[in-house]
Coordinates of C-alpha atoms and ligand atoms in Angstrom, one line a residue:
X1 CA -45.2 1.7 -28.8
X2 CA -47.5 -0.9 -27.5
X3 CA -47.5 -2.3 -23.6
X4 CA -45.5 -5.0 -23.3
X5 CA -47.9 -8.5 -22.4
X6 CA -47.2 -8.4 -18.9
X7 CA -48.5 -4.6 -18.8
X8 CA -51.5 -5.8 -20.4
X9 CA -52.1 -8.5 -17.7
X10 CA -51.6 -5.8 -14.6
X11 CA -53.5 -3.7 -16.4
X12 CA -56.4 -6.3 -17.2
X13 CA -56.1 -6.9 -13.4
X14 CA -56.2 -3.1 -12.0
X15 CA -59.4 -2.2 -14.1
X16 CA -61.8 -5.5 -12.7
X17 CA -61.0 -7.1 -16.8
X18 CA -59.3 -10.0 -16.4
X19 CA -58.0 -11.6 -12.7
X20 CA -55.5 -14.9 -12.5
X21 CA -57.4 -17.9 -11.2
X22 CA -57.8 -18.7 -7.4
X23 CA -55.5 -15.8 -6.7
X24 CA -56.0 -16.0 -3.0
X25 CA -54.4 -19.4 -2.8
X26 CA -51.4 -17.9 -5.1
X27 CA -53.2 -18.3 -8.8
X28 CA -53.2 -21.6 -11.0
X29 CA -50.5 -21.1 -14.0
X30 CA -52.7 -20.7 -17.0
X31 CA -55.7 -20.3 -15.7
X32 CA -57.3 -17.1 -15.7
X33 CA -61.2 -15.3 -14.7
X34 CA -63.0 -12.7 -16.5
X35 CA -64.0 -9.9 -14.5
X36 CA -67.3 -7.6 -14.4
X37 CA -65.9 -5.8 -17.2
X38 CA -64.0 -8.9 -19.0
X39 CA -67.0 -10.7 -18.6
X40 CA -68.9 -8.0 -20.5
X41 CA -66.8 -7.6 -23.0
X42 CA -66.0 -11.1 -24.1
X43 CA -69.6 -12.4 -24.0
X44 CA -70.1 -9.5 -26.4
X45 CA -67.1 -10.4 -28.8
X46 CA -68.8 -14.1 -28.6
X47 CA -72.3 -12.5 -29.8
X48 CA -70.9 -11.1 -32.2
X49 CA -68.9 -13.4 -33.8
X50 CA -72.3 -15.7 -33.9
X51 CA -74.2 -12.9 -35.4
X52 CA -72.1 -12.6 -38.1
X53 CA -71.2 -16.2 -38.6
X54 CA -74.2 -17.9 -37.8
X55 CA -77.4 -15.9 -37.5
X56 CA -76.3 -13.4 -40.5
X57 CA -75.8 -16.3 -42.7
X58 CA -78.2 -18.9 -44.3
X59 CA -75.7 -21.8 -44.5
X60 CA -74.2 -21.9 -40.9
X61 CA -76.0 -23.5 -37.8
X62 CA -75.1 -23.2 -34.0
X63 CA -74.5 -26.8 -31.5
X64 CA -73.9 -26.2 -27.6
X65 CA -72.1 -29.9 -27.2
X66 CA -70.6 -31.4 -23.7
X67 CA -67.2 -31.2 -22.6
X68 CA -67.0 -34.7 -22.1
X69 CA -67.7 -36.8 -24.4
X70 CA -67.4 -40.7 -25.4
X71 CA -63.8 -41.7 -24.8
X72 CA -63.6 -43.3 -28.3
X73 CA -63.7 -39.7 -29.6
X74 CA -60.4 -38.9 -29.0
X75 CA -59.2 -42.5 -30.3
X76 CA -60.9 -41.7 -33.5
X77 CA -60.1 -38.2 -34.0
X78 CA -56.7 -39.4 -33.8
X79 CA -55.9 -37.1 -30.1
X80 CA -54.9 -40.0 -27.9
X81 CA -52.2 -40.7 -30.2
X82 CA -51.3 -37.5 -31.5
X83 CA -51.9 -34.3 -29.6
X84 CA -48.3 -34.3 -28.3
X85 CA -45.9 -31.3 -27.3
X86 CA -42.8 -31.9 -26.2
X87 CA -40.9 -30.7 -23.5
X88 CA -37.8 -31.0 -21.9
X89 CA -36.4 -30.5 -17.8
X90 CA -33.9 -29.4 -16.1
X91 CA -31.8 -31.8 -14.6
X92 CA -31.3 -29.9 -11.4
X93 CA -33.5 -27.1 -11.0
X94 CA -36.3 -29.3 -12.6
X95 CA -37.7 -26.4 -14.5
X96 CA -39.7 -27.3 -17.3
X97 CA -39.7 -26.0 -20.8
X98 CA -41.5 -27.3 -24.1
X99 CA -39.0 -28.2 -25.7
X100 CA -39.6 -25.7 -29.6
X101 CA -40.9 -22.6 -27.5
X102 CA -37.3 -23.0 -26.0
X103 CA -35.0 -23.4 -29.0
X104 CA -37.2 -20.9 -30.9
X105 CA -36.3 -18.8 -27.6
X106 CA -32.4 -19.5 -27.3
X107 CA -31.1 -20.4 -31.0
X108 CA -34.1 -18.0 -32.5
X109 CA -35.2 -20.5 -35.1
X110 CA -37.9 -22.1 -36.7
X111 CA -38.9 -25.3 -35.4
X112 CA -42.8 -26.0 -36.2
X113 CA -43.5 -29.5 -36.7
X114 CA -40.1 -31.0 -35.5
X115 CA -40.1 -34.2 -33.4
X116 CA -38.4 -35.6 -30.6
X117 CA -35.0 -36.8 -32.3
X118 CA -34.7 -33.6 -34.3
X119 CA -35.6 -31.3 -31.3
X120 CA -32.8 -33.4 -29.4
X121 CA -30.2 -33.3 -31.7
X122 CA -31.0 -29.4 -32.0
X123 CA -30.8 -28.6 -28.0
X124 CA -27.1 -31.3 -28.2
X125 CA -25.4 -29.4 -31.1
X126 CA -26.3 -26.5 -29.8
X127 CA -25.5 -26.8 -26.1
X128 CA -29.0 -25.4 -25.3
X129 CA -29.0 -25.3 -21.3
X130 CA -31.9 -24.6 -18.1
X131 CA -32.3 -20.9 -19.2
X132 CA -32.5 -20.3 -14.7
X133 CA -29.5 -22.4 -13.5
X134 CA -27.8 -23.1 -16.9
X135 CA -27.8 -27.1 -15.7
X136 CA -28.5 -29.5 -18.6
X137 CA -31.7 -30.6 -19.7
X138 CA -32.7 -33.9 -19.9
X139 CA -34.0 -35.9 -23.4
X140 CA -36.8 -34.3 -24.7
X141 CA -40.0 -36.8 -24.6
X142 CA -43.6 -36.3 -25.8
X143 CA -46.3 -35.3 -23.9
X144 CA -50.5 -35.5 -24.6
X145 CA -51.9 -32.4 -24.0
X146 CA -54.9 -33.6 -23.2
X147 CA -56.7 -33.5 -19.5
X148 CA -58.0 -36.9 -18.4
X149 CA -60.7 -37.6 -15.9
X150 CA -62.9 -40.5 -14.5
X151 CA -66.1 -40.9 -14.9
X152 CA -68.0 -42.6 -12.0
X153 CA -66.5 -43.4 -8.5
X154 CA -64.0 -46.3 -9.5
X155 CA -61.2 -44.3 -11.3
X156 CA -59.9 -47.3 -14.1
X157 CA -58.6 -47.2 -17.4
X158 CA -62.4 -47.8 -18.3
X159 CA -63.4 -45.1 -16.4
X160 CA -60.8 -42.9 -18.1
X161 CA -62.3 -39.7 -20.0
X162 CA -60.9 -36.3 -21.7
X163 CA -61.9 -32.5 -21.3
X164 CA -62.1 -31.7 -24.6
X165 CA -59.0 -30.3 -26.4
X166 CA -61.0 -28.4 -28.9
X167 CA -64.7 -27.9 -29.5
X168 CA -64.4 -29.3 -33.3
X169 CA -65.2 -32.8 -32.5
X170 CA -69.2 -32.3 -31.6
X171 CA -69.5 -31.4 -34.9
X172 CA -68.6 -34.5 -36.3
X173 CA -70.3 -36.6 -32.9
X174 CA -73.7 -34.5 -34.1
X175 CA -73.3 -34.8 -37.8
X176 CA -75.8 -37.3 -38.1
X177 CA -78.2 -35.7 -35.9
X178 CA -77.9 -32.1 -37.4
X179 CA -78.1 -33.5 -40.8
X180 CA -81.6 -35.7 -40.2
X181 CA -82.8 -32.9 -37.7
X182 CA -81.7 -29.3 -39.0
X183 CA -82.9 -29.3 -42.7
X184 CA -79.0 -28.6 -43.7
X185 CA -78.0 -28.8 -47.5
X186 CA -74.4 -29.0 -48.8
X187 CA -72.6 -26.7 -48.5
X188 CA -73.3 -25.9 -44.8
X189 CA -71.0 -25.2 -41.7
X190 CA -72.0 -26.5 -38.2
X191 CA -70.5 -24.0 -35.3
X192 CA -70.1 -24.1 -31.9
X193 CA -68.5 -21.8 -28.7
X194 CA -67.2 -23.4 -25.5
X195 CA -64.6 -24.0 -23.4
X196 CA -61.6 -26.6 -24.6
X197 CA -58.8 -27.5 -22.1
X198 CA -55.1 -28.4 -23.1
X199 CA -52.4 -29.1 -20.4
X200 CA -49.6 -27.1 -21.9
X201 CA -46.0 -27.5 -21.0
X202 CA -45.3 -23.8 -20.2
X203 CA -48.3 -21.3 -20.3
X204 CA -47.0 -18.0 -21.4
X205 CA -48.5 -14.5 -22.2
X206 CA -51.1 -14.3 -20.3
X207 CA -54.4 -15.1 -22.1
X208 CA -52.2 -15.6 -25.2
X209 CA -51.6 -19.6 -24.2
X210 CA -53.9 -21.3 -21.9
X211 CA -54.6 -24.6 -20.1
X212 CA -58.8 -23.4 -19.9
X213 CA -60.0 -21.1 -22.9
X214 CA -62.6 -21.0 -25.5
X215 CA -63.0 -21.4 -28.6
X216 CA -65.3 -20.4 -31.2
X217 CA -65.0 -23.4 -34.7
X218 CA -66.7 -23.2 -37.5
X219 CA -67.0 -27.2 -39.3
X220 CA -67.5 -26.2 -43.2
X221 CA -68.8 -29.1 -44.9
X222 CA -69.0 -29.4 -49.2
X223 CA -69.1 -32.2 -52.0
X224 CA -65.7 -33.1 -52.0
X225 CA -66.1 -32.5 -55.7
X226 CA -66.7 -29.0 -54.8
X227 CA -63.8 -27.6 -53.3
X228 CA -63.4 -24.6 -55.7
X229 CA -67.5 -23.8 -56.2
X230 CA -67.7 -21.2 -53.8
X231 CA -71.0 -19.4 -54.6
X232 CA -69.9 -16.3 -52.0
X233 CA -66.5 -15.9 -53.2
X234 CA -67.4 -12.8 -55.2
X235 CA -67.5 -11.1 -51.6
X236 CA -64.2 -11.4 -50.7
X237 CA -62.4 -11.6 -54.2
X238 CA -60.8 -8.1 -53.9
X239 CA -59.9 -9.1 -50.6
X240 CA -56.6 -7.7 -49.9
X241 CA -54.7 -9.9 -47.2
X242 CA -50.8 -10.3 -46.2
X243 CA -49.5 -13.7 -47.4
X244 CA -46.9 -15.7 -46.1
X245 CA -47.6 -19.0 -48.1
X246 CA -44.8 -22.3 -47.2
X247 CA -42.7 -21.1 -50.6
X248 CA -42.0 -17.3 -49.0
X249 CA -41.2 -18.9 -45.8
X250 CA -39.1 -22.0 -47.5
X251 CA -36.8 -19.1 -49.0
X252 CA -36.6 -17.0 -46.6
X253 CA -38.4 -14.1 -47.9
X254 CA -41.2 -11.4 -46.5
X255 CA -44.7 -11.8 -46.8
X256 CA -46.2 -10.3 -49.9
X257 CA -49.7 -8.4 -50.2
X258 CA -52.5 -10.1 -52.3
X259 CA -56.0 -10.2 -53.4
X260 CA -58.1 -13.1 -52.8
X261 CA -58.0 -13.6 -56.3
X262 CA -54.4 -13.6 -56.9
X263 CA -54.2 -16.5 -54.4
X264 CA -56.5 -18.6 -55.8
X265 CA -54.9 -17.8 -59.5
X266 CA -51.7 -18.6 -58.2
X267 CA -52.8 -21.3 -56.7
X268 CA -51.2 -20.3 -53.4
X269 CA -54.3 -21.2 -51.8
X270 CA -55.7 -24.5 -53.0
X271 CA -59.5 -23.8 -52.7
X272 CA -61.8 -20.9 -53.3
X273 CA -63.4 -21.6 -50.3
X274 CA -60.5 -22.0 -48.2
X275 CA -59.8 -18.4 -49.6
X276 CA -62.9 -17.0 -48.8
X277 CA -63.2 -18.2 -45.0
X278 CA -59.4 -17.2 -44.4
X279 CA -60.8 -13.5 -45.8
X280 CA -64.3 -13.9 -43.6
X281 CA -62.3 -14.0 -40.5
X282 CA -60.1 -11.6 -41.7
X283 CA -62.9 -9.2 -42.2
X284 CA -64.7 -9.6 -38.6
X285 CA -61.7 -8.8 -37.0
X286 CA -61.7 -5.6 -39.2
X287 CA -65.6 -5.0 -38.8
X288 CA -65.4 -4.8 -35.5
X289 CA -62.2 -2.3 -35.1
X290 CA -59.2 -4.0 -35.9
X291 CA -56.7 -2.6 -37.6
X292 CA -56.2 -4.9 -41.1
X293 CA -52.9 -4.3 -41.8
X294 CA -51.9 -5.8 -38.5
X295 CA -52.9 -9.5 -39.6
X296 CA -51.4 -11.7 -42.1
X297 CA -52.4 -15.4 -43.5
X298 CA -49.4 -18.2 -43.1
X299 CA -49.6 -21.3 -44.6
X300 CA -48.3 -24.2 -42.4
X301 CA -44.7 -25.9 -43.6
X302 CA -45.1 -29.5 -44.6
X303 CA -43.9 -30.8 -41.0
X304 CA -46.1 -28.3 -39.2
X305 CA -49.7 -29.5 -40.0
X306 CA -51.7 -31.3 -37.5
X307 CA -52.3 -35.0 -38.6
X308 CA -55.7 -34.8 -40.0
X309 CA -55.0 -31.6 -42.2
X310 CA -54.3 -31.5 -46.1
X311 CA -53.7 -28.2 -46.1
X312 CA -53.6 -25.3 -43.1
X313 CA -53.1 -21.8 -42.9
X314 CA -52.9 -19.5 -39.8
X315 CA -54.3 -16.2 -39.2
X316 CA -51.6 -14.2 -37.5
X317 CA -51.6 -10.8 -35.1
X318 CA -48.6 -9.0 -34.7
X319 CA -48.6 -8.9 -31.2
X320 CA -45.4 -7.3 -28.8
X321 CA -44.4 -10.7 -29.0
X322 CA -44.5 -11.4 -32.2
X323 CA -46.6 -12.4 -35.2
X324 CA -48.7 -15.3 -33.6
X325 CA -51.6 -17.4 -34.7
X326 CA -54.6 -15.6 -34.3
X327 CA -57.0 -18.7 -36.1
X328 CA -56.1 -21.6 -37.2
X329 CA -58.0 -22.7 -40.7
X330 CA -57.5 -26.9 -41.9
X331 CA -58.6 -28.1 -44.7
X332 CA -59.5 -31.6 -42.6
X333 CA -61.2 -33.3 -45.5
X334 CA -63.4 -36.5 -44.7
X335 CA -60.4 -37.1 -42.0
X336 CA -62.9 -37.2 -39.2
X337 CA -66.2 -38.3 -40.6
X338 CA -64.4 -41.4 -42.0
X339 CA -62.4 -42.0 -39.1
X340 CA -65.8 -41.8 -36.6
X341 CA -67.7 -44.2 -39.3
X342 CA -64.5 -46.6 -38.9
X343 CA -65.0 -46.1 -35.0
X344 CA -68.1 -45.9 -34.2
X345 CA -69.9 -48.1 -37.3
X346 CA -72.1 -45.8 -38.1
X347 CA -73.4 -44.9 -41.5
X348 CA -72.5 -40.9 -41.6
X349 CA -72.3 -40.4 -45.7
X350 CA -74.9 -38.3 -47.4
X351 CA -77.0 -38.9 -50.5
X352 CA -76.1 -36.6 -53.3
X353 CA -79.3 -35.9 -55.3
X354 CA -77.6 -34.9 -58.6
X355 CA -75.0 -38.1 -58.8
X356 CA -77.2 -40.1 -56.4
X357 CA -74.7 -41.3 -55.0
X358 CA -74.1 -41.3 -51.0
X359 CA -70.8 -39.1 -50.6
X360 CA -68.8 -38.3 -47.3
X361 CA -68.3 -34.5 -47.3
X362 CA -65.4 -33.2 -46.8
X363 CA -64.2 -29.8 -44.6
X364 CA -62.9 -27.6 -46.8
X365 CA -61.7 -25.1 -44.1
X366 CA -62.4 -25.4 -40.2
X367 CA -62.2 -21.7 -39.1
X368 CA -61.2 -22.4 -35.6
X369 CA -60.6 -19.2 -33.3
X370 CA -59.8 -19.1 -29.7
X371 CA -61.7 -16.4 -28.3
X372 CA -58.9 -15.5 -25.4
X373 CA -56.8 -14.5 -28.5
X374 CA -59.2 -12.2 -30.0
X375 CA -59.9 -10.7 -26.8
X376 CA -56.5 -10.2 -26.7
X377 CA -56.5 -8.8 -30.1
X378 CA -59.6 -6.2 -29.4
X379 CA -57.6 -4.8 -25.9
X380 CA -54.8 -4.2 -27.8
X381 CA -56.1 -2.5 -31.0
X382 CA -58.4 -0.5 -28.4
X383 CA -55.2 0.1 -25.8
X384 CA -54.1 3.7 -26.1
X385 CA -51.7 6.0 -23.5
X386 CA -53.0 9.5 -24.4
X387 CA -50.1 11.5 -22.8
X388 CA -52.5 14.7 -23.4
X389 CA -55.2 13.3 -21.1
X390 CA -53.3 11.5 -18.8
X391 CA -54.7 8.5 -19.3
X392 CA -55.3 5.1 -21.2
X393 CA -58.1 5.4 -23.0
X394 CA -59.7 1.9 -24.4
X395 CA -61.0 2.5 -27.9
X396 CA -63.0 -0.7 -28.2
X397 CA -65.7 -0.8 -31.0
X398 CA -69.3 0.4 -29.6
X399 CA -70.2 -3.4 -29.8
X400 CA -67.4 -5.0 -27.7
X401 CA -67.9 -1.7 -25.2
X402 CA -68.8 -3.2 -21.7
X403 CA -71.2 0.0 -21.5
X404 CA -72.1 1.8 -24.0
X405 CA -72.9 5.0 -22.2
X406 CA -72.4 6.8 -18.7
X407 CA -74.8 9.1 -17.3
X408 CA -72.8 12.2 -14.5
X409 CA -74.8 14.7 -12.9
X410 CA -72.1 17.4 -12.8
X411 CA -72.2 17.7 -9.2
X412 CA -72.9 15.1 -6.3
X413 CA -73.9 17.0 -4.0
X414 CA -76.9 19.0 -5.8
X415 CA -80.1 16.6 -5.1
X416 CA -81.9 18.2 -8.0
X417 CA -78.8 17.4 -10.4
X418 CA -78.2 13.8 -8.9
X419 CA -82.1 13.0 -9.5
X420 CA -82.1 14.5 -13.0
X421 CA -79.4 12.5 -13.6
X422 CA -80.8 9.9 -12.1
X423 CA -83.7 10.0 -14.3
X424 CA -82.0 10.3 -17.7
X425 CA -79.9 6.7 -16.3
X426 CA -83.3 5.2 -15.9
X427 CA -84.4 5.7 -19.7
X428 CA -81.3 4.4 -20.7
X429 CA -79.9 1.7 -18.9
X430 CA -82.6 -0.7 -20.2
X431 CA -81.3 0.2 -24.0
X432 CA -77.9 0.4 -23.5
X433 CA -75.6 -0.9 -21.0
X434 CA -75.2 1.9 -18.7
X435 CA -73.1 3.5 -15.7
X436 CA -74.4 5.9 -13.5
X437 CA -71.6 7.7 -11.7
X438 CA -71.3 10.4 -9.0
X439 CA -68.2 10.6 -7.4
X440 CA -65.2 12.6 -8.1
X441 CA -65.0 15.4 -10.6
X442 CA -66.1 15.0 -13.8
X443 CA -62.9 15.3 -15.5
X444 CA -61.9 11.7 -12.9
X445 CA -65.3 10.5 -14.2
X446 CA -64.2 11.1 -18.0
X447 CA -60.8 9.1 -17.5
X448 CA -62.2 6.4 -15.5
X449 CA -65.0 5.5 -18.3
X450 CA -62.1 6.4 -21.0
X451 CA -59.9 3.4 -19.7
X452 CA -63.1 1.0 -19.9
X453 CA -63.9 1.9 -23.1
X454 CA -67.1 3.5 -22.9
X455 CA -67.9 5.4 -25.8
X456 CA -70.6 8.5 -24.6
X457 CA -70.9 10.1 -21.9
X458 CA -73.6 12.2 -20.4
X459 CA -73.5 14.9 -18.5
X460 CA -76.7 16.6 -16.0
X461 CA -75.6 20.2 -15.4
X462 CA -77.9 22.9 -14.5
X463 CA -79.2 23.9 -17.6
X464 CA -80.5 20.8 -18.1
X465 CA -83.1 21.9 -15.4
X466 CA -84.0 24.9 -17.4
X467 CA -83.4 23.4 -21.1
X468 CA -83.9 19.8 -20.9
X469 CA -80.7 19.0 -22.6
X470 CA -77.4 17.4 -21.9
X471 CA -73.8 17.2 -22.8
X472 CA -72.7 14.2 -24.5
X473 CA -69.3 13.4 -24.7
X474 CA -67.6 11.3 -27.4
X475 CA -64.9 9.1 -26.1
X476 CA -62.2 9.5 -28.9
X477 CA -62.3 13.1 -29.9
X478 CA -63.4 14.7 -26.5
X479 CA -65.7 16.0 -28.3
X480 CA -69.0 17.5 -26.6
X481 CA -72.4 18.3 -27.7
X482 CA -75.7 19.3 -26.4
X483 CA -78.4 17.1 -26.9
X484 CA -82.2 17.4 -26.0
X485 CA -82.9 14.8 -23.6
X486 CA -85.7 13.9 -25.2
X487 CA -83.8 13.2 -28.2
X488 CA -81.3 11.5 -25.9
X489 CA -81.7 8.0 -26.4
X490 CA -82.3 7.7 -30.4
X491 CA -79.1 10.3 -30.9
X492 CA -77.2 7.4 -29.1
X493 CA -78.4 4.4 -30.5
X494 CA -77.7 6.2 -33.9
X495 CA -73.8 7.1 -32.7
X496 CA -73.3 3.9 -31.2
X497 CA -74.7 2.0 -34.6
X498 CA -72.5 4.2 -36.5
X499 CA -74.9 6.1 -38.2
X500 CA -74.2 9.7 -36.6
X501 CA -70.9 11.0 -36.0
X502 CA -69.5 13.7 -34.1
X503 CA -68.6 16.2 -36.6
X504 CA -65.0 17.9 -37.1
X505 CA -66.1 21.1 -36.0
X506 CA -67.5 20.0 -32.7
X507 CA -71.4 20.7 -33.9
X508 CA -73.7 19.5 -35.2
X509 CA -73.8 16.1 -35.5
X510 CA -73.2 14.6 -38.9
X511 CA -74.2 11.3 -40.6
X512 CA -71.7 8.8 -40.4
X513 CA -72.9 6.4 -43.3
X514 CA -76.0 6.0 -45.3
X515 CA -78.9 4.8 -43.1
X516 CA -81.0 2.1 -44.8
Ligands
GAP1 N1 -60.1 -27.6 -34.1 C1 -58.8 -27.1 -34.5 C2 -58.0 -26.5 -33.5 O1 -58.4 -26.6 -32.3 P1 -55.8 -25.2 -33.0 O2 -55.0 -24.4 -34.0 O3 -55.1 -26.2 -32.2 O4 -56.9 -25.9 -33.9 C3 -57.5 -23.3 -32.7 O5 -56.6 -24.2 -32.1 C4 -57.4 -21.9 -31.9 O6 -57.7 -22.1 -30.6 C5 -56.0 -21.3 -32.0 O7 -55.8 -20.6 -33.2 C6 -56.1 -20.3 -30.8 O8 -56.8 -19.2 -31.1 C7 -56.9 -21.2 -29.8 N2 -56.0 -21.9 -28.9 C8 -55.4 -23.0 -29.0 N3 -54.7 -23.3 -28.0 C9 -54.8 -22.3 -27.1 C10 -54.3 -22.1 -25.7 N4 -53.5 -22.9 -25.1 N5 -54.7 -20.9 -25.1 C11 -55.5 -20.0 -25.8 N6 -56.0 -20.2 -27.0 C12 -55.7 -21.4 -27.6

């Protein structure tokens, strides 16, 4: 049984991960800080997502665009008029609810995409009341998500500007420049990580739904003639992913297991390369610990897709509350270059050498992850009560672990252990993150780098005086070892890349995978 969301919050709170906002003047609904160990481990989930999106790849290159940016944006990208939720009050309490999350809540149906009349007529017919004071609610009206600002001192309409509601749009802003400055050649994807805000109706499970997160997008562009000549598709062909596509969910049936393949035979999923991002994000959760059966790819229903999609499917976690987008993937076609050409007059086709002829690309897929979710995702998967030890133990992958490695001398009060110790931290902490802790017993110690995920740790006793060697400890069998301490640091870059196990029997080490 996994902790319920608010479980995860207090326990995010106890252990220095994640803190509500401005908790001293009573917190700021949906806003949240990241700790000294949440800090740690997200920028490490955003490294690695960049590694293996950008720098492991050939066709992908990295923007760092503003927050703010021309007001026009949003006019183009169609956000001023369009990026509506809607939500609904309580006449008497005034409590406020958006207005699908609620009926979804109460009549426990399936409301993506519906608009005001139909979400109306669904909350009349229903008698859907306040869910604290069981008043009615008042008509259910459209709201923009979006936060304005001013720029300059004079707050005017002129002066009126947006926090970005998602980080997608630099890429089409810097199209131009990254096209005539970055030596880019269809097909190639332009990415970017930062912060987007959205004033949500009613926040809810904890980092699950926002007003301030991040996200990490992924613009793919190709010849819209291209759509189905994926050259990396081979990778991902024997994919296997659960599939929910709009036909399952339009007759009411379960999601069915596929290959990549399949789908794209079946046309279930209209492009090849559509089919092969959906499985790329599928497979970095998976690389980096997440258990695969625990995601599944839904396709959105006709009323459901955002205005400039032709075609969008969700990656989905099953969470405690539910199955619940994990990534959302469009298919946004020349949507938004067209649109900011039409906005902004400028030119922002390409020439295509073999018909020579200028062509807008279009994006085939938009991976577009929020990396609150994920983190969400990793504490989870890592989250486990062990009833034998007594405590939680965090079994985050090596490469998400906020330290690697925590160095003990076995007593505190023995200066010849503490400076041994003290000496082994030394030649470690500047290649792996690394604790150094002295107080309690070392059983405390074990549990309190257990529940922060830390995957070794290294004991000083006293025959390390004599034998100049030390007991490492692996975090998820409780497994020990003795290990020369001049071997110390290689053994543990080898166990943390994976290459070195600890072995069933307890000794000796064995090798985990072929080492180039
Ligand atoms: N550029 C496309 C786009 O922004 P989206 O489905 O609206 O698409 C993408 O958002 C991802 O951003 C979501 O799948 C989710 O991971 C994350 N996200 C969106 N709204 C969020 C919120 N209020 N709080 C936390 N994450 C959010």
């Amino acid at each position: 049984m996994s902790i319920t969301i608010d479980e995860m919050a207090s326990f995010c709170k106890r252990k220095g991960i994640v803190f509500p906002s401005s908790e001293i003047y009573g917190g700021l609904t949906g806003f949240f800080d990241y700790g000294p160990l949440g800090s740690e481990i997200k920028n490490n989930l955003k490294q690695a997502w960049w590694k293996y999106f950008v720098h492991d790849r050939e066709d992908v290159v990295g923007i760092d665009g503003t927050i703010i940016s021309h007001p026009k944006t949003w006019e183009a990208s169609g956000h001023v008029a369009n990026f509506d939720d809607f939500f609904t009050e309580c006449v008497k309490c005034h409590e406020r609810y958006r207005a699908d999350h609620l009926i979804e809540d109460v009549l426990h149906m399936d409301v993506a995409g519906l608009k005001t009349a139909q979400l109306n007529k669904l909350i009349k017919e229903h008698h859907v009341k306040c869910q604290k004071c069981k008043s009615e609610l008042a008509e259910v009206k459209p709201f923009n998500m979006m936060f304005t600002t001013f720029i300059g001192p004079v707050p005017s309409k002129e002066a009126t500007a947006y926090l970005r509601p998602e980080t997608a749009q630099n890429m089409f802003l810097d199209f131009k420049s990254v096209t005539e400055t970055g030596r880019v050649k269809l097909p190639f994807g332009i990415a970017q990580m930062g912060k987007a805000f959205r004033n949500e109706i009613a926040p809810r499970n904890f980092l699950f739904r926002c007003r301030e997160f991040e996200q990490m997008e992924i613009e793919y562009f190709i010849h819209p003639d291209k759509a189905n000549e994926c050259p990396f598709l081979d990778e991902v062909r024997r994919h296997k992913l659960l599939v929910y596509s709009a036909e399952l969910q339009h007759h009411k049936k379960e999601a069915l297991e596929m290959t990549m393949q399949e789908c794209i035979d079946k046309k279930i999923i209209s492009t090849a390369w559509h089919a092969y991002w959906l499985a790329k994000a599928h497979q970095w959760f998976v690389s980096l610990g997440a258990d695969a059966k625990k995601f599944r790819i839904r396709q959105h229903v006709a009323d459901e897709k955002s205005h400039y999609a032709l075609d969008t499917w969700d990656l989905e976690y099953e969470f405690p509350f539910g199955w619940k987008e994990l990534q959302g993937m469009a298919n946004r076609t020349d949507y938004d270059l067209k649109q900011h050409m039409k906005h902004s007059g400028k030119d922002l086709s390409l020439f295509d050498e073999e018909s020579k002829q200028k062509i807008i690309p279009h994006v085939v897929a938009e991976p577009s992850q929020g990396v609150d979710r994920a983190f969400l995702v990793f504490l989870y998967n890592a989250y486990q009560d062990d009833k034998q030890r007594g405590n939680v133990v965090l079994k985050l992958h090596p490469t998400l672990a906020p330290f690697k490695v925590a160095v003990f001398p076995l007593l505190s009060n023995k200066e010849e252990l503490t400076s041994k110790a003290r000496e082994v931290f030394t030649s470690l902490k500047t290649a792996f993150t690394t604790f150094y802790d002295r107080t309690g017993s070392v059983g405390r110690r074990y549990a309190r780098m257990d529940e922060i995920g830390t995957p070794y740790c290294v004991t000083v006793d006293f025959d390390s005086l004599d034998k100049q060697d030390v007991t490492v400890r692996d975090r998820d069998s409780t497994k020990q070892m003795r290990v020369p301490i001049n071997e110390l640091k290689e053994t543990l870059r080898r166990l943390l890349a994976g290459e070195l196990a600890f072995s069933k029997a307890g000794t000796p080490f064995e090798p985990k995978k072929e080492v180039p």
